[in-house]
Short mmCIF file of C-alpha atoms in Angstrom, two decimals:
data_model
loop_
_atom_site.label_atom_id
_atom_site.label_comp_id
_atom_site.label_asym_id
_atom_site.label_seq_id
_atom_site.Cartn_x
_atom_site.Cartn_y
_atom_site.Cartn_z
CA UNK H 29 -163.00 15.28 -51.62
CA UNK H 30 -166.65 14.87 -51.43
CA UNK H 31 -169.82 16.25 -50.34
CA UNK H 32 -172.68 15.16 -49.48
CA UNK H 33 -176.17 15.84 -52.35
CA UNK H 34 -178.33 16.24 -49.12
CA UNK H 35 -176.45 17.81 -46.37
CA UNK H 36 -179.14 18.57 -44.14
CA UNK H 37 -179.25 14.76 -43.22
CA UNK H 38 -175.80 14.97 -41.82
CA UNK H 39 -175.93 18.87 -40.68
CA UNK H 40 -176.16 17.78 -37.03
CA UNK H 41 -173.06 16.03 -36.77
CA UNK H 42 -172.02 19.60 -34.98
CA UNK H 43 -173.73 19.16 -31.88
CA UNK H 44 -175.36 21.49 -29.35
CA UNK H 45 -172.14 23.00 -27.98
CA UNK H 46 -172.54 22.93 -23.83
CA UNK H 47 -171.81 26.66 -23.47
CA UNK H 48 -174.62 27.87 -26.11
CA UNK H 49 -176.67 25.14 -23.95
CA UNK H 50 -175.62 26.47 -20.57
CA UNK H 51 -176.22 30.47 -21.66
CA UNK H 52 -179.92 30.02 -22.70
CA UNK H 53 -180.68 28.25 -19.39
CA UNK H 54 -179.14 31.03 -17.43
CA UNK H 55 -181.29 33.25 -19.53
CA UNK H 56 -183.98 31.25 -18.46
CA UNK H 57 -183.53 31.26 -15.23
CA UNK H 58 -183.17 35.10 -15.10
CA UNK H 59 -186.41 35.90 -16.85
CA UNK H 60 -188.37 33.26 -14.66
CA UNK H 61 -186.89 34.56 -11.34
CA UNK H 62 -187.68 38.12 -12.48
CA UNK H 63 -191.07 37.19 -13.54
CA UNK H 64 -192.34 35.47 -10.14
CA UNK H 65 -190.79 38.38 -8.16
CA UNK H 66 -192.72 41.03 -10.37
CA UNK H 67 -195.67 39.12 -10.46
CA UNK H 68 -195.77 38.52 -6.48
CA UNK H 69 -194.52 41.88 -5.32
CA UNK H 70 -194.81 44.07 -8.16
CA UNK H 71 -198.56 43.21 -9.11
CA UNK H 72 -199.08 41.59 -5.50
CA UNK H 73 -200.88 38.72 -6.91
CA UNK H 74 -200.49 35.66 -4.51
CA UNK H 75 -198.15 33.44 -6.36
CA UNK H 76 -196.78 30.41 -4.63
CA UNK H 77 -193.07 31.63 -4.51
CA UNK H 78 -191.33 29.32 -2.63
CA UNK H 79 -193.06 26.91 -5.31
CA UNK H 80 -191.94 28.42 -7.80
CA UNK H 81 -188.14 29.19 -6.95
CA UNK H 82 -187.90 25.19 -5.90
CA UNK H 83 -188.11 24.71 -9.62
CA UNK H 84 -186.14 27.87 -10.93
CA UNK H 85 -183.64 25.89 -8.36
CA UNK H 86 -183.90 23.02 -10.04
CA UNK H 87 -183.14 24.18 -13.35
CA UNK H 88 -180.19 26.10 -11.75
CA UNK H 89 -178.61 22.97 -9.97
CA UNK H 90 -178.84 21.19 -13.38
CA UNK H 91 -176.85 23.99 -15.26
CA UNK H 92 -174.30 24.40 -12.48
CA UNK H 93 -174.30 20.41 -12.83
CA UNK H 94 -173.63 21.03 -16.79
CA UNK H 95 -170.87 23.69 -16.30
CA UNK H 96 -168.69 21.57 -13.53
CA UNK H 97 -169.05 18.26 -15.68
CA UNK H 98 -168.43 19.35 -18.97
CA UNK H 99 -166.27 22.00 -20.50
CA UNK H 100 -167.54 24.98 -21.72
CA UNK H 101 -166.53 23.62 -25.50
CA UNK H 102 -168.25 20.16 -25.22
CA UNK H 103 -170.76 19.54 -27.82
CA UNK H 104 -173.19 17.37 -26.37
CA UNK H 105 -174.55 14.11 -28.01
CA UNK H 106 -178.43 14.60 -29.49
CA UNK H 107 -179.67 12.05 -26.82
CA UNK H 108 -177.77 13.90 -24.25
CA UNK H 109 -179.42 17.33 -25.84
CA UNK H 110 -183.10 15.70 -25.75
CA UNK H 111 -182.75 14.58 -22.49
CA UNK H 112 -181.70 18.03 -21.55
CA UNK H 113 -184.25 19.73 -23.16
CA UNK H 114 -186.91 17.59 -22.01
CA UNK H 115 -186.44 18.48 -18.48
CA UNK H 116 -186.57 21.97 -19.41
CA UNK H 117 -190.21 21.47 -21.34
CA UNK H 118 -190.94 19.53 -17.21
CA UNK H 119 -189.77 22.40 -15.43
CA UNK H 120 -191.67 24.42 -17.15
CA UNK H 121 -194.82 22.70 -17.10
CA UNK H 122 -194.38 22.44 -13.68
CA UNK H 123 -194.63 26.23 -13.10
CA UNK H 124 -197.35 26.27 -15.37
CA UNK H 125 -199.34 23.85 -13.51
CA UNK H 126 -198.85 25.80 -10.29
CA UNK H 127 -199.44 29.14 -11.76
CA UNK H 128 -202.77 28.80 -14.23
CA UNK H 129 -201.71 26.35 -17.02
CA UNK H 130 -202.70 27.65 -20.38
CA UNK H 131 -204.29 30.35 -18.82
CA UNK H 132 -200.85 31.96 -18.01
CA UNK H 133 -199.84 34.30 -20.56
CA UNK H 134 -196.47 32.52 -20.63
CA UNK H 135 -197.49 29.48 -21.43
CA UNK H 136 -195.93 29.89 -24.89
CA UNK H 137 -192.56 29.92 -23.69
CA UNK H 138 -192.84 26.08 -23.55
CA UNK H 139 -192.28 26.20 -27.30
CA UNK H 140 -188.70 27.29 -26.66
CA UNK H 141 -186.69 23.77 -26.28
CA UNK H 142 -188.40 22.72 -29.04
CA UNK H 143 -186.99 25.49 -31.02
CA UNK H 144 -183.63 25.42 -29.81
CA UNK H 145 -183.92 21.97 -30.88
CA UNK H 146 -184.73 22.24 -34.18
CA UNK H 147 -181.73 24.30 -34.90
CA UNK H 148 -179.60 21.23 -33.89
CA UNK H 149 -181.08 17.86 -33.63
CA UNK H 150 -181.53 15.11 -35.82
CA UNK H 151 -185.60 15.02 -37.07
CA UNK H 152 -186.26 12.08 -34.89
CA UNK H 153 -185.45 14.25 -31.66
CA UNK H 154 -187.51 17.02 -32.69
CA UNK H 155 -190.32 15.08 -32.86
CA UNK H 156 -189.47 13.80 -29.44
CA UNK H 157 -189.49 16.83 -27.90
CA UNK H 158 -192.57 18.14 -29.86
CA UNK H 159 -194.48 15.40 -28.67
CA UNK H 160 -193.63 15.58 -24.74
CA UNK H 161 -194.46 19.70 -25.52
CA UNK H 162 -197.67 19.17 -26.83
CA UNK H 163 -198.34 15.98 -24.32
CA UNK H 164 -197.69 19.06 -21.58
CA UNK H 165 -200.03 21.62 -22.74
CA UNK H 166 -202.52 19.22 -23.36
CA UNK H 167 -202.26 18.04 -19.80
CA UNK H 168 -202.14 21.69 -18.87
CA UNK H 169 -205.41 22.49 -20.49
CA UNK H 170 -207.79 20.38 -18.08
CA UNK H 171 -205.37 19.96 -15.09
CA UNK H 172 -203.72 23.07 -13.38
CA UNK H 173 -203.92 25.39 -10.60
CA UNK H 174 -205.72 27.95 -10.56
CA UNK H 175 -203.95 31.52 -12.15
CA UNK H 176 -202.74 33.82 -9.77
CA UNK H 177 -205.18 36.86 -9.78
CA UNK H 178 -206.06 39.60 -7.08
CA UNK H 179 -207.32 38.90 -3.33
CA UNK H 180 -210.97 37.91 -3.16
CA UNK H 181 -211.08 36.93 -7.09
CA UNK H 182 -210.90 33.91 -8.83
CA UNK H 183 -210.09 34.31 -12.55
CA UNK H 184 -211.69 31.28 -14.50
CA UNK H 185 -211.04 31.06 -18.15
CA UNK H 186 -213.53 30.11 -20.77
CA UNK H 187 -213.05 27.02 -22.19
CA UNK H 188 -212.80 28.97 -26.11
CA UNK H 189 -210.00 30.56 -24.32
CA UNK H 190 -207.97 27.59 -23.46
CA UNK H 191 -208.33 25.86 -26.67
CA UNK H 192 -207.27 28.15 -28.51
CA UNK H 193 -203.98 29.03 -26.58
CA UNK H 194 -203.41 25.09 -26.88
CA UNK H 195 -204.02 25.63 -30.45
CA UNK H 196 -201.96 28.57 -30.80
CA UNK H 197 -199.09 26.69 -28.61
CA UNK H 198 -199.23 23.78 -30.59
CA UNK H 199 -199.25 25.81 -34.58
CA UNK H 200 -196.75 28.38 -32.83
CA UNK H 201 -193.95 25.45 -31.81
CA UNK H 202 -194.49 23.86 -35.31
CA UNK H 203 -194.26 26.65 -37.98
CA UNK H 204 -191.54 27.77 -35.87
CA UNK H 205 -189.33 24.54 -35.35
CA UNK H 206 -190.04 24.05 -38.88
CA UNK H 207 -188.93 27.37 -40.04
CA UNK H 208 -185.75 27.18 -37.83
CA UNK H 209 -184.89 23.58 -39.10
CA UNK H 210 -184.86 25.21 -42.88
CA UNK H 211 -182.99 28.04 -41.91
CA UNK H 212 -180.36 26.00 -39.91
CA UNK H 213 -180.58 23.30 -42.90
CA UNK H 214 -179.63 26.40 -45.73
CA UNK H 215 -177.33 27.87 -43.50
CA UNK H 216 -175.53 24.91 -43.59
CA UNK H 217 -175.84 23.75 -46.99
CA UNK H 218 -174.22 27.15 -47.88
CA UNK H 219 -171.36 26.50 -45.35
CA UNK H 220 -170.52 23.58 -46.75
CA UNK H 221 -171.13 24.64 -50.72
CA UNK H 222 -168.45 27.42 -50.12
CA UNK H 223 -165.91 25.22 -48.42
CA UNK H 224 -166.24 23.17 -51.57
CA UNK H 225 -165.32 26.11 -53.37
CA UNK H 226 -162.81 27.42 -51.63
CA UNK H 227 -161.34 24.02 -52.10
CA UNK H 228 -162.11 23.76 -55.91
CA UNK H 229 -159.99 27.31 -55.83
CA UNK H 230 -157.07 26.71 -53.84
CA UNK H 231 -156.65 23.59 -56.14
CA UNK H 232 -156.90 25.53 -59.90
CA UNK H 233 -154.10 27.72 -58.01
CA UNK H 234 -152.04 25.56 -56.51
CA UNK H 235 -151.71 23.49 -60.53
CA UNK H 236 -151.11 27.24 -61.25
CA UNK H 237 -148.42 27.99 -59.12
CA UNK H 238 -146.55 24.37 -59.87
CA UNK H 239 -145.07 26.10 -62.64
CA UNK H 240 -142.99 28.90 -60.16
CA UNK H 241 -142.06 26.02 -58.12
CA UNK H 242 -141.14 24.60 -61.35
CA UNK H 243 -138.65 27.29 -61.89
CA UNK H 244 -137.77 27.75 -58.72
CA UNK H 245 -136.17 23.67 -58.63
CA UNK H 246 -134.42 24.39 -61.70
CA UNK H 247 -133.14 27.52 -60.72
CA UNK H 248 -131.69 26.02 -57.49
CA UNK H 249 -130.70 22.82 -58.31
CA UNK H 250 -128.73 23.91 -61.79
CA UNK H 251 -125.67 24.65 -59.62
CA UNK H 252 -124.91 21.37 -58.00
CA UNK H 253 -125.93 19.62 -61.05
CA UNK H 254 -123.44 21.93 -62.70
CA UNK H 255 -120.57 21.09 -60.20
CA UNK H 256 -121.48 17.46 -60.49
CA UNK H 257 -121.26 17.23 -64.26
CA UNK H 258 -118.04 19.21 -64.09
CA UNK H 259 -116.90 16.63 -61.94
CA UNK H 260 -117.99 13.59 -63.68
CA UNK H 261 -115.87 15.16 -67.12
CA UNK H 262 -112.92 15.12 -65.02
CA UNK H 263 -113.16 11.68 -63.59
CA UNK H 264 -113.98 10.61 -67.45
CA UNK H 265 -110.89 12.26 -68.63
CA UNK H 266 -108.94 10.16 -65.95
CA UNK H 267 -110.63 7.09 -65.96
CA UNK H 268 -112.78 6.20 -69.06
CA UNK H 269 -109.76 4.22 -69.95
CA UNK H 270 -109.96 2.29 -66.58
CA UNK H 271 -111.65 -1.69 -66.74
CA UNK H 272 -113.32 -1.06 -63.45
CA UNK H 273 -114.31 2.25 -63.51
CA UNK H 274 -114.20 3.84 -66.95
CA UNK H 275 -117.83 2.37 -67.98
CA UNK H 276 -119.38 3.51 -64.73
CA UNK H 277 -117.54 7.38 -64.77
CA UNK H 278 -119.28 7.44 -68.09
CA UNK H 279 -123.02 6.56 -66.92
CA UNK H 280 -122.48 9.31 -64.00
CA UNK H 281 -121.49 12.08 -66.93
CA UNK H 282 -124.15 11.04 -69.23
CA UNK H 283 -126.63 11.03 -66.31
CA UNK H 284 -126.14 14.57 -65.01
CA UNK H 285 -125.85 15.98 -68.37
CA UNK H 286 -129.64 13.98 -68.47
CA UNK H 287 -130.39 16.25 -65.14
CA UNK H 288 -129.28 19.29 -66.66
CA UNK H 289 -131.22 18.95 -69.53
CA UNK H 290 -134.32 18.39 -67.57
CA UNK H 291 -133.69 21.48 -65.52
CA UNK H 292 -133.60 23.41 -68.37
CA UNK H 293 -136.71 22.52 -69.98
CA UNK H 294 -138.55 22.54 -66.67
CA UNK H 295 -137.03 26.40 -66.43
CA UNK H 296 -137.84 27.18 -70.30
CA UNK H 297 -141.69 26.12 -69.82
CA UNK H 298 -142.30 27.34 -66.52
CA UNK H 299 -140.48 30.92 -67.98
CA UNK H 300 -143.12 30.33 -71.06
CA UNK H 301 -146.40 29.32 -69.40
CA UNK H 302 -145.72 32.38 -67.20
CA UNK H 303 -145.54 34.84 -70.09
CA UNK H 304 -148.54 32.83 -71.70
CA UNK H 305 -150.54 33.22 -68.49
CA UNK H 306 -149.38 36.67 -67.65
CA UNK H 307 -152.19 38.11 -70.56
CA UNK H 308 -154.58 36.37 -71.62
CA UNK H 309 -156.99 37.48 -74.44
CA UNK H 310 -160.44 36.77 -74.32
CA UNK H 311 -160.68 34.35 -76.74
CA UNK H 312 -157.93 32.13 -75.77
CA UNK H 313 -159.43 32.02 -72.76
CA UNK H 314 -162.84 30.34 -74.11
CA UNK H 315 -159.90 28.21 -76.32
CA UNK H 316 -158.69 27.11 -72.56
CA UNK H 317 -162.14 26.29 -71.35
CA UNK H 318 -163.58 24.60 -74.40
CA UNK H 319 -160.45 22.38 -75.36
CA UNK H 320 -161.31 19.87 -72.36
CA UNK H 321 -165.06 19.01 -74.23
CA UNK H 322 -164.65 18.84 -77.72
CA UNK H 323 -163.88 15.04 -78.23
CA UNK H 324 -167.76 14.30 -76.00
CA UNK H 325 -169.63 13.75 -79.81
CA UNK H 326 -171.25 17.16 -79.41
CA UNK H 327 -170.39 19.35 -81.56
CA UNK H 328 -169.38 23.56 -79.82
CA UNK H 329 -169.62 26.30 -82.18
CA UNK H 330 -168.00 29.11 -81.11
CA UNK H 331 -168.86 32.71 -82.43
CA UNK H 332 -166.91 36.46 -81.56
CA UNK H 333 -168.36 39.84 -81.82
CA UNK H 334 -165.61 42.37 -80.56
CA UNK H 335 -166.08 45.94 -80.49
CA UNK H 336 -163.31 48.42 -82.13
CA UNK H 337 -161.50 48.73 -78.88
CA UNK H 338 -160.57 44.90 -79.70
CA UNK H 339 -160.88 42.18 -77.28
CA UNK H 340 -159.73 42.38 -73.64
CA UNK H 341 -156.46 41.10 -72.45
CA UNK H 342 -156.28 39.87 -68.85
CA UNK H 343 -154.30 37.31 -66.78
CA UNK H 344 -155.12 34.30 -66.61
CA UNK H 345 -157.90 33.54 -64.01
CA UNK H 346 -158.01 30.31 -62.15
CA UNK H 347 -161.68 31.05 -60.82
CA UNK H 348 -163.13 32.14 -64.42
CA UNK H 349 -161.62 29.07 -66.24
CA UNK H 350 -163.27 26.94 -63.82
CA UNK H 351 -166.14 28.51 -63.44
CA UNK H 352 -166.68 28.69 -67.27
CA UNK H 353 -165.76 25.31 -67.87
CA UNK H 354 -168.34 23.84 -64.92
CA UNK H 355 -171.01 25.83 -67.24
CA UNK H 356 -170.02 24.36 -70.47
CA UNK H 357 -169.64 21.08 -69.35
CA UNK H 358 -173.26 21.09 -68.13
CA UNK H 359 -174.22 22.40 -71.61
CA UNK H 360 -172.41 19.23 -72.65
CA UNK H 361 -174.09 16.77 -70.88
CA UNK H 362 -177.47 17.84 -71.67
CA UNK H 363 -177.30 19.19 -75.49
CA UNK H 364 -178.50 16.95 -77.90
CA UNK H 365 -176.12 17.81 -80.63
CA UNK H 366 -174.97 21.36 -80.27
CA UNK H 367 -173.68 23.76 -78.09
CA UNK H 368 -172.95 27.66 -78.75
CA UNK H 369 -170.11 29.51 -77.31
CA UNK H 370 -170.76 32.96 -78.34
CA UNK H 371 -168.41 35.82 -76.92
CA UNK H 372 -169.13 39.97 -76.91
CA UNK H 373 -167.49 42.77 -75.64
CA UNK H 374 -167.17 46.94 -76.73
CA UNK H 375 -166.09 49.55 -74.76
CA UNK H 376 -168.70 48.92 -71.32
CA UNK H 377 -168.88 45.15 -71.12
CA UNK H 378 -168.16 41.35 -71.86
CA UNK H 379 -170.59 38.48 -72.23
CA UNK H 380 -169.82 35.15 -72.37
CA UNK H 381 -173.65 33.42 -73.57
CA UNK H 382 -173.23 29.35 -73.64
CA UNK H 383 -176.32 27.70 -75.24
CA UNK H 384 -177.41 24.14 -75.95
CA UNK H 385 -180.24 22.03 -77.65
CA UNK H 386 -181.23 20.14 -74.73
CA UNK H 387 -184.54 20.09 -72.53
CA UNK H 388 -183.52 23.84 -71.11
CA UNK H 389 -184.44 24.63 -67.46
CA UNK H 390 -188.10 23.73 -65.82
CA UNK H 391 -189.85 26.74 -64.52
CA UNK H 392 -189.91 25.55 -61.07
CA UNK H 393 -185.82 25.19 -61.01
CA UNK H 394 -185.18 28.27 -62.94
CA UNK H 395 -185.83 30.55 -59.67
CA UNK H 396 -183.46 28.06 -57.59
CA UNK H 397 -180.73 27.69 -60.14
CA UNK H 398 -177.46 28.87 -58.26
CA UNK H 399 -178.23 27.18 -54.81
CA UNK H 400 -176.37 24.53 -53.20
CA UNK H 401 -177.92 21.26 -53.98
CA UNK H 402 -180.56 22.27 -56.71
CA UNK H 403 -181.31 18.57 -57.66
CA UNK H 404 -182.48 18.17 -61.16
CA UNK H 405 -181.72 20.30 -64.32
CA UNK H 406 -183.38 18.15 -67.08
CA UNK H 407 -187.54 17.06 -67.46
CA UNK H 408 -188.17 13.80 -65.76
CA UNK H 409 -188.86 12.01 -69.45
CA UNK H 410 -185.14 13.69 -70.61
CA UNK H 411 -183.35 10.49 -70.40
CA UNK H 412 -179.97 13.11 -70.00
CA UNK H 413 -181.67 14.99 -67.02
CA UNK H 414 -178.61 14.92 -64.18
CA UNK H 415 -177.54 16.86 -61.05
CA UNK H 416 -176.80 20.47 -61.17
CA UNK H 417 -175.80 20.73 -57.63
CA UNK H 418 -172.86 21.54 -55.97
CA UNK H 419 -171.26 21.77 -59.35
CA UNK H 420 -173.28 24.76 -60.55
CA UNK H 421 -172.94 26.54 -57.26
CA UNK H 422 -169.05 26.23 -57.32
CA UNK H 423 -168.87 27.74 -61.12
CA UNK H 424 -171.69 30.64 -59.73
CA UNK H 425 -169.41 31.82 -56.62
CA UNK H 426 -166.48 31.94 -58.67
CA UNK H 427 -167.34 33.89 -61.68
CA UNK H 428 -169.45 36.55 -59.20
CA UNK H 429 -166.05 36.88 -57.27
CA UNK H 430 -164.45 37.75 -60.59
CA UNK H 431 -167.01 40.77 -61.06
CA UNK H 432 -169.29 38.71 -62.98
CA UNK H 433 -173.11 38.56 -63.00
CA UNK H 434 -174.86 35.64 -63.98
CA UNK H 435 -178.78 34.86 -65.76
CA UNK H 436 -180.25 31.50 -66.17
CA UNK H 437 -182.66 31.66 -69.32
CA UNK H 438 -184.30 29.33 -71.84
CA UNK H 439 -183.83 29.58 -75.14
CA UNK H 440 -186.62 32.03 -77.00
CA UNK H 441 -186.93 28.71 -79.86
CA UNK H 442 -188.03 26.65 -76.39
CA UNK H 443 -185.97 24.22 -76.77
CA UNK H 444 -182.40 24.96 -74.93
CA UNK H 445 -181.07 26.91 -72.20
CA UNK H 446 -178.84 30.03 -72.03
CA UNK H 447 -176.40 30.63 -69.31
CA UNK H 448 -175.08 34.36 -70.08
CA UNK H 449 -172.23 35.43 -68.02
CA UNK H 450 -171.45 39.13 -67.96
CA UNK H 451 -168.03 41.47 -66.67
CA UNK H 452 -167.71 44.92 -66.83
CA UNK H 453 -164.84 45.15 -69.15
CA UNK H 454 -162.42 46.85 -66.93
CA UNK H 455 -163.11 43.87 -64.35
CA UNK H 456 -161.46 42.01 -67.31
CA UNK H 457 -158.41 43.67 -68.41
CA UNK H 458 -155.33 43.10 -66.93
CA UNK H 459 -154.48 44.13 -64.01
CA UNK H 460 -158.19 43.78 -63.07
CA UNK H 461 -157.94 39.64 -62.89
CA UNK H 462 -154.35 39.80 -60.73
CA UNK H 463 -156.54 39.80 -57.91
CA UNK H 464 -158.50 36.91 -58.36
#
C-alpha cells in the first residue's frame, strides 16, 4: 500500500458532493430573498423586486434542476462544479448590477463560490472562477445601476470608495481561497497520514496474532491427524507385507506422523512466543527494535541507566516496536558511523533517547518535524539527506497513543540529532501496554 509524498495534488479526487452543493444554494437563496424583502419593505428603499426575484428564481430552478437530476450523494465532476459555481458568481453579479454594483454593501458575497471552491477543486478551477469573480467586480465598478437609496435622493459613491471595495473584494477572495485551500490541503494530508497508520497497526497485529491462530490449527487439527495416524498403523500392520499396497500404507503412516510433528511444534512456539510476548522488559524490547539494523555498516551502541525499582516489564507492544524502530531506522540512514540507543527509567518515568552523527535537523524543519509529508530531514549538500515523511508521522502517532511524548533536538556537539521518546512508567508496565 502506498501513499502519495504530495497529497494535496490528488486531494480532490473526492468531489463536491451534490447535497453539500444543493444546501449552500438554498442558503443562498434564503438570505437573498430575505434581503430584497427587508430592503424594499423594511427600509422602503425602491428596489426593483420583481428584478430581483427573476434571478433568486433562477438560481432556485437550477437547484431544484440539481436535486431531481442527481442524487443527493452524487459528487459532481470539477468541470461540472465550475460550471455550477460560475453561474452562481452571474447571478450574483446580476443583482449587483441592478442594485448599486460595488456600491452595495453585499458586494462581497461574490467571493463566496470562489471559496467554496477552493475547498474542493483542482488549482486550475480556482483560478477559473477567481478570474470570472474579479472580471465581475471589475465590470461592476464602472457599469451598474444606480444603489437603491431613499425617495428624492440619489446616492453617488466616490470613486476612492469603489476602488477600494474592488480592492478589498479582490484581496478578500484571495487570502481567503488561499487560506481555505491550505486548510482543506492539511486536513487531508492528516486523513490520509492516519489511515496509513491505522494500516501500519492493524498489520504489526495481525503478524502478532498469527501465532494464536497458530495454536488454534494445531489445537484443532491434532485430532483427525491423530485418528488418521492411528489408522494408517493399522493398515501397516495388515498390509506392509502386501506388493501393491504395503509400500504406499507406509508413506501414508510416515506422512501423518510428519503432520503431527508439525502440529506440535507450531503449538510449542505459538505456546512460547505467547509467554515471551506476554512481559516484556524494557530492554528486550530495544533488543527487538534494534536487531532488524545492525548488519547496515553503522555501528548502534546501546547504553542502560535503570533506577532501583529495576526496569519495567510490559507486554509486548505492536505500536511501540514500530514506532521505535521507524525512529532508529532514520537514525540509520543518516548517521555517519554511529548511532546511540540510550535507555532510562526510576520510579516516575522512561526515556528512550536515539542519537546519531549525521547532519541533525535544519532549523526550519525542526518546528514541522511530526507532520505528514515533512519533505527533507538532511542539508541539501548531505549527500544522505532523504524523506522523513509519512514514515516519521506513522512512528509519532503510534508512540503518543502508547502514552508517549516525543522532542526533536540536535545534538548540543552540533553535529547529530536526538529523538527522545518519553512514558510515564506506569504507562509502561504491564498491564498498562494490554491496551495498545
Amino acid at each position: 500500500m502506498s501513499y502519495s509524498d504530495h497529497p494535496a495534488e490528488t486531494r480532490h479526487a473526492n468531489h463536491l458532493r451534490m447535497r453539500t452543493l444543493i444546501r449552500l444554494r438554498t442558503l443562498a437563496i434564503i438570505g437573498q430573498s430575505v434581503t430584497v424583502l427587508g430592503v424594499a419593505y423594511g427600509f422602503g428603499f425602491p428596489l426593483p423586486v420583481a428584478s430581483c426575484f427573476l434571478l433568486i428564481a433562477c438560481l432556485a430552478l437550477l437547484n431544484i434542476a440539481l436535486r431531481i437530476k442527481n442524487p443527493a450523494t452524487h459528487r459532481l465532476s470539477p468541470g461540472t462544479s465550475t460550471l455550477i459555481l460560475g453561474l452562481d458568481i452571474l447571478q450574483l453579479f446580476g443583482l449587483l448590477f441592478i442594485t448599486g454594483g460595488l456600491s452595495n454593501p453585499f458586494s462581497v458575497l461574490i467571493c463566496v463560490p470562489v471559496i467554496v471552491a477552493s475547498a474542493s477543486l483542482p488549482v486550475r478551477n480556482i483560478v477559473v472562477l477567481g478570474v470570472i469573480a474579479v472580471a465581475a467586480v471589475t465590470v461592476l465598478a464602472f457599469y451598474h445601476r444606480p444603489l437603491p437609496w431613499y425617495p428624492g435622493l440619489q446616492f453617488e459613491a466616490p470613486l476612492v470608495l469603489i476602488a477600494g471595495n474592488w480592492i478589498a473584494i479582490v484581496s478578500t477572495a484571495a487570502f481567503a481561497a488561499f487560506y481555505s485551500y491550505r486548510v482543506s490541503a492539511e486536513a487531508e494530508e492528516l486523513a490520509d497520514a492516519l489511515m496509513a497508520t491505522e494500516f501500519t497497526l492493524q498489520r504489526e497485529q495481525h503478524l502478532s496474532a498469527l501465532d494464536g491462530m497458530a495454536a488454534a490449527a494445531a489445537h484443532e487439527l491434532g485430532t483427525p491427524l491423530a485418528t488418521i495416524t492411528v489408522v494408517a498403523r493399522e493398515m501397516e500392520r495388515a498390509l506392509g507385507n502386501d506388493e501393491r499396497y504395503g509400500e504406499d500404507v507406509q508413506l501414508l503412516r510416515s506422512q501423518s506422523e510428519r503432520c503431527r510433528d508439525i502440529m506440535r511444534r507450531l503449538a510449542t512456539l505459538a505456546s512460547a512466543d505467547d509467554a515471551l510476548m506476554s512481559r516484556l522488559p524494557l530492554s528486550s524490547l530495544i533488543e527487538e527494535v534494534i536487531a532488524p539494523h545492525r548488519e547496515f555498516g553503522v555501528d548502534i551502541k546501546v547504553t542502560r541507566k535503570t533506577g532501583p525499582e529495576g526496569e519495567p516489564v510490559g507486554q509486548r507492544n505492536a505500536g511501540i516496536i514500530h514506532g521505535l524502530g521507524n525512529l532508529l531506522e532514520n537514525a540509520v540512514d543518516f548517521a555517519r558511523s554511529t548511532v546511540e540507543v540510550e535507555s532510562e527509567s526510576d520510579a516516575e518515568q522512561v526515556l528512550i533517547c536515539i542519537r546519531d552523527d549525521g547532519p541533525g535537523f535544519p532549523q526550519d524543519v525542526l518546528s514541522r518535524i511530526g507532520d505528514p509529508y515533512v519533505s527533507q530531514r538532511g542539508h541539501s549538500n548531505e549527500p544522505s539527506a532523504g524523506g522523513l515523511g509519512l514514515g516519521l508521522f506513522i512512528a509519532k502517532t503510534l508512540l503518543e497513543r502508547s502514552g508517549a511524548t516525543l522532542s526533536f533536538t540536535n545534538r548540543e556537539s552540533g553535529k547529530g540529532a536526538a529523538v527522545t521518546v518519553a512514558w510515564p512508567r506506569k504507562a509502561m508496565e504491564y498491564p498498562a501496554g494490554k491496551t495498545q
